[in-house]
CSV table of C-alpha atoms in Angstrom, one decimal:
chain,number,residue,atom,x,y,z
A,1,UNK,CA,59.4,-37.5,-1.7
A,2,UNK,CA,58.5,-40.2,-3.9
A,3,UNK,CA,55.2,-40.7,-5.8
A,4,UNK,CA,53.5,-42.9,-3.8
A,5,UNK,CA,54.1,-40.7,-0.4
A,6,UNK,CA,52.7,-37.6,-2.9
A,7,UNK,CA,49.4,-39.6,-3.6
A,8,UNK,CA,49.2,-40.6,0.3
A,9,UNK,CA,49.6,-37.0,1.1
A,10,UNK,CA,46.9,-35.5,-0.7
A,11,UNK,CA,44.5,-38.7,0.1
A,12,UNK,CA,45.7,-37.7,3.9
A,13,UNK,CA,43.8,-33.8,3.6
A,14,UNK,CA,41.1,-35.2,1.8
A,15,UNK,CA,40.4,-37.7,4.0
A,16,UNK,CA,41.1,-35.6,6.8
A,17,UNK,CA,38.8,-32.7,5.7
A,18,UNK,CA,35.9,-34.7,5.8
A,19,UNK,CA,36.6,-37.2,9.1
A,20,UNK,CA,37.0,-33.2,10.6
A,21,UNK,CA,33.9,-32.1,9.4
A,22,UNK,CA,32.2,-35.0,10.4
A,23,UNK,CA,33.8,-35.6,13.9
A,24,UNK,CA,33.7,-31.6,14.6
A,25,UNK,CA,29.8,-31.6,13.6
A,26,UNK,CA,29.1,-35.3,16.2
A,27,UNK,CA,30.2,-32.4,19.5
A,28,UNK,CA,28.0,-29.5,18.1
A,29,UNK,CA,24.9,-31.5,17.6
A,30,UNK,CA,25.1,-32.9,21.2
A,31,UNK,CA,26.4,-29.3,22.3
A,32,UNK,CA,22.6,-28.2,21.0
A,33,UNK,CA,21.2,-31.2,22.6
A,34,UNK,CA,22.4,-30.6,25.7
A,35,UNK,CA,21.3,-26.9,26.0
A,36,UNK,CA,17.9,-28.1,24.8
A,37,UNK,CA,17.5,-30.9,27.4
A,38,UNK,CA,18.6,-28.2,30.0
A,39,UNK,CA,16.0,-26.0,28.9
A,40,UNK,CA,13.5,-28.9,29.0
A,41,UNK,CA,12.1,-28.7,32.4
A,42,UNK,CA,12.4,-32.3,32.9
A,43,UNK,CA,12.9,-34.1,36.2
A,44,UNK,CA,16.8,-33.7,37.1
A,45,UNK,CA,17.4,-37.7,37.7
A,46,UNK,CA,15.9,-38.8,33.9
A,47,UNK,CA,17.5,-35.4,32.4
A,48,UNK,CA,21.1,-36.5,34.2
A,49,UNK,CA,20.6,-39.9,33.0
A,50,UNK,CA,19.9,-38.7,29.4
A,51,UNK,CA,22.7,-36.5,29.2
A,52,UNK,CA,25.0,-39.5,30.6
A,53,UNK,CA,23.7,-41.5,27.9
A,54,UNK,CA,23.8,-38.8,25.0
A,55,UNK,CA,27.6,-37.9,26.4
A,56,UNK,CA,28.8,-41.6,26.1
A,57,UNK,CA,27.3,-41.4,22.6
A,58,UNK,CA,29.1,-38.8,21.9
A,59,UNK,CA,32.8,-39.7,23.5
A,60,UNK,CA,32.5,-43.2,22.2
A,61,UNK,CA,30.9,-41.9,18.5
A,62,UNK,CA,34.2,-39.8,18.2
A,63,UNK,CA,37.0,-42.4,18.5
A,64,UNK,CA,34.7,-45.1,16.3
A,65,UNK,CA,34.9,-42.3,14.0
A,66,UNK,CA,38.3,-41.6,14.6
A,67,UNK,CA,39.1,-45.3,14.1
A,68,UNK,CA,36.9,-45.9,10.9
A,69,UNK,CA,38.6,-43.0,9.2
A,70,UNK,CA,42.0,-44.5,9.8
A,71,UNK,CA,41.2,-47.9,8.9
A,72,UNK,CA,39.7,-46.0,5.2
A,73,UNK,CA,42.3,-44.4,4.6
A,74,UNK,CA,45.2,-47.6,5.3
A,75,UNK,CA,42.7,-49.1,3.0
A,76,UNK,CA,42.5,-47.0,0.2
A,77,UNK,CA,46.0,-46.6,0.1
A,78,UNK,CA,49.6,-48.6,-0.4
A,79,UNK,CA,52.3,-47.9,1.8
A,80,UNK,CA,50.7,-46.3,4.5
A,81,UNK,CA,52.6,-46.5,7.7
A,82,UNK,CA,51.4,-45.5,10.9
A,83,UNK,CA,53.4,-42.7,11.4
A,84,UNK,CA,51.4,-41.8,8.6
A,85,UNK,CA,48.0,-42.5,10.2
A,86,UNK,CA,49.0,-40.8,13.1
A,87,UNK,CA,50.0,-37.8,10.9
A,88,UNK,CA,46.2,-38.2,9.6
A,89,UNK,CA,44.9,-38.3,13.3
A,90,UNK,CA,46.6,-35.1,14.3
A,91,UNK,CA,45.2,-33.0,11.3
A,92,UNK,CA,41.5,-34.7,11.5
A,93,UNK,CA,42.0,-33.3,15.2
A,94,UNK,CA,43.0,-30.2,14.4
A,95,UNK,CA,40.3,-29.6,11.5
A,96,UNK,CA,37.6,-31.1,13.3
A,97,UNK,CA,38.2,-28.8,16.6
A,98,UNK,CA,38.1,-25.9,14.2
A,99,UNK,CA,34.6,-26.8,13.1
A,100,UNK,CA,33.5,-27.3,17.1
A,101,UNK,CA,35.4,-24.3,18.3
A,102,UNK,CA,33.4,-22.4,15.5
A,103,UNK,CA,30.1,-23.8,16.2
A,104,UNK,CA,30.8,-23.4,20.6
A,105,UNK,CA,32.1,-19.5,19.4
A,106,UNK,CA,28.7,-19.0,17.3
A,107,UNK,CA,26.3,-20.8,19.9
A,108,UNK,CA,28.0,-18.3,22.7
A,109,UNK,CA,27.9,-15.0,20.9
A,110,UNK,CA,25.1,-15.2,18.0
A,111,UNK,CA,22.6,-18.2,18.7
A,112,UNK,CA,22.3,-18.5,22.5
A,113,UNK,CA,24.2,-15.0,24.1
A,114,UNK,CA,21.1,-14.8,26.2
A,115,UNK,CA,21.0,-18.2,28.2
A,116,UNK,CA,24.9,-17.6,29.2
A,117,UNK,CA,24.2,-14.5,30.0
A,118,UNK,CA,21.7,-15.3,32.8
A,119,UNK,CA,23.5,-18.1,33.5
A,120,UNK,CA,26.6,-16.0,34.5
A,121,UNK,CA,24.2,-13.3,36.0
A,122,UNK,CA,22.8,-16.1,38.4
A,123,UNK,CA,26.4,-16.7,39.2
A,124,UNK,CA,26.9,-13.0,39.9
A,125,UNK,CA,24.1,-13.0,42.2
A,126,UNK,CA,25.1,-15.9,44.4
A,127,UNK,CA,28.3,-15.1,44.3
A,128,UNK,CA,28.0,-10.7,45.0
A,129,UNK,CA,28.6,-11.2,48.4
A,130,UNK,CA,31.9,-12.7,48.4
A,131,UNK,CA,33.4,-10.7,45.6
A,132,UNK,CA,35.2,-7.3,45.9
A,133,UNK,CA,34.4,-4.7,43.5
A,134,UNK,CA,37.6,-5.8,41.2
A,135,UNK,CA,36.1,-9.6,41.2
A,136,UNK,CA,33.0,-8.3,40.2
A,137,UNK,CA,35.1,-6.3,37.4
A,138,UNK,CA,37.0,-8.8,36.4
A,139,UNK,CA,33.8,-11.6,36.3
A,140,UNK,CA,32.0,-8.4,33.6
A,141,UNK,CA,35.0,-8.8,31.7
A,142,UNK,CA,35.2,-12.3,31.2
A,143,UNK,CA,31.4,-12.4,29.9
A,144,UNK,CA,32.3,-9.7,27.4
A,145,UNK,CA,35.3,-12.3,26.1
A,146,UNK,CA,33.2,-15.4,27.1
A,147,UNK,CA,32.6,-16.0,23.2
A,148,UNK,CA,36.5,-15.6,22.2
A,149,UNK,CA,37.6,-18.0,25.3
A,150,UNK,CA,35.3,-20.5,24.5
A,151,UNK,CA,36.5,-20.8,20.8
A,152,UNK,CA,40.4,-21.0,22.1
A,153,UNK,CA,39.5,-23.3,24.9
A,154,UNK,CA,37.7,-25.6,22.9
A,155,UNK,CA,40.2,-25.4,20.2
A,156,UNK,CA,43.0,-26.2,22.5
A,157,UNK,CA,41.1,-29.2,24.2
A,158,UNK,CA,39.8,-31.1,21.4
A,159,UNK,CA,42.8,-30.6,19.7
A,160,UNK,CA,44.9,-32.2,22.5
A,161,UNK,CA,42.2,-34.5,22.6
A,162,UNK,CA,42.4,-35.8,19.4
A,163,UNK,CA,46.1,-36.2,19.3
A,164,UNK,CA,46.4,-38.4,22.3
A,165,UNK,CA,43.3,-40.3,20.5
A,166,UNK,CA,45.3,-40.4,17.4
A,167,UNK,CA,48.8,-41.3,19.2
A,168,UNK,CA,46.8,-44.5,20.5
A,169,UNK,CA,45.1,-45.4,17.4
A,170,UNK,CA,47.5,-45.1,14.9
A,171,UNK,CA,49.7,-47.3,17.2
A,172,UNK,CA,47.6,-50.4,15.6
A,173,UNK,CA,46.5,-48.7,12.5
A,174,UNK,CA,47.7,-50.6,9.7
A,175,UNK,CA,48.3,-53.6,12.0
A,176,UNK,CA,51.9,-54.9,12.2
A,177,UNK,CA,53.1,-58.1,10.6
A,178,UNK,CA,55.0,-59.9,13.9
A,179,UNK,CA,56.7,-61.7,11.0
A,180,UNK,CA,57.3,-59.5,8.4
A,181,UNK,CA,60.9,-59.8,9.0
A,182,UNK,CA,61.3,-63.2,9.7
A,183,UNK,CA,63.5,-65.0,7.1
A,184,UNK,CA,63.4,-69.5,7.6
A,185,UNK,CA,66.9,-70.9,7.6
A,186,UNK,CA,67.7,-72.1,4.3
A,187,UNK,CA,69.0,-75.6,4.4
């Protein structure tokens, strides 16, 4: 490995380490939104439009981020290729769904245990009558592990997520020169 795929390396985690941070912190603050506007009490057609609106922030915020990061890091550096800004997608993926897999884990089982617990009681309740006794078991079981599958869900999603984001990205990111290898005919 030569010098300047060294420098590009370590750019890559520094870059990455923050883009994560940043794109893993956009989910959790609409996460807390969300649960707040749910709690609310207001009308169901203005709260459905607000979440609409807040979760199209959200999904388009991630891949301008996404992009932007990319595009810095092509820029601050020589020689980058885009299998190397698709190299930078995939870890910016993986980093940022550890941040929101941390932040769903802590919302489920320190901040807000309570709300999804009478959430999945009202569940329970509408649902007793067509469960058997090992349903009913098994549904007590998953709310005692609802904290520990929400981190590994989320972290499997966004994580997929953000590589297909990054596989379609980095396709473009540093643009390709149609003419790079075109030579005129000396005459």
């Amino acid at each position: 490995m030569n010098m300047e795929q060294n420098v590009i390396q370590k750019n890559m985690w520094n870059t990455a380490g923050k883009a994560g941070l940043v794109l893993g912190l956009v989910p959790a603050v609409y996460l807390f939104i969300s649960q707040f506007l749910g709690q609310v009490g207001m009308p169901a057609f203005i709260s459905s439009i607000l979440s609409f609106v807040l979760w199209t922030a959200k999904f388009v915020g991630c891949i301008w981020i996404m992009k932007f990061f990319m595009k810095k890091f092509v820029a601050e550096n020589n020689g980058v290729t885009n299998a190397n800004t698709f190299r930078l997608g995939n870890i910016m993926a993986l980093l940022s769904a550890l941040v929101y897999s941390a932040v769903a884990f802590a919302n489920v089982a320190f901040i807000s245990p309570e709300l999804f617990e009478t959430q999945m009681n009202a569940v329970m309740q509408q649902m007793a009558p067509m469960m058997d006794s090992n349903t009913q078991g098994m549904m007590e079981a998953y709310l005692e592990n609802l904290p520990q599958i929400t981190f590994i869900s989320n972290l499997i999603y966004c994580f997929l997520y953000g590589m297909v984001l990054s596989f379609i990205l980095s396709r473009n990111i540093p643009s390709k020169d149609p003419f790079a290898d075109y030579k005129p005919d000396e005459q």
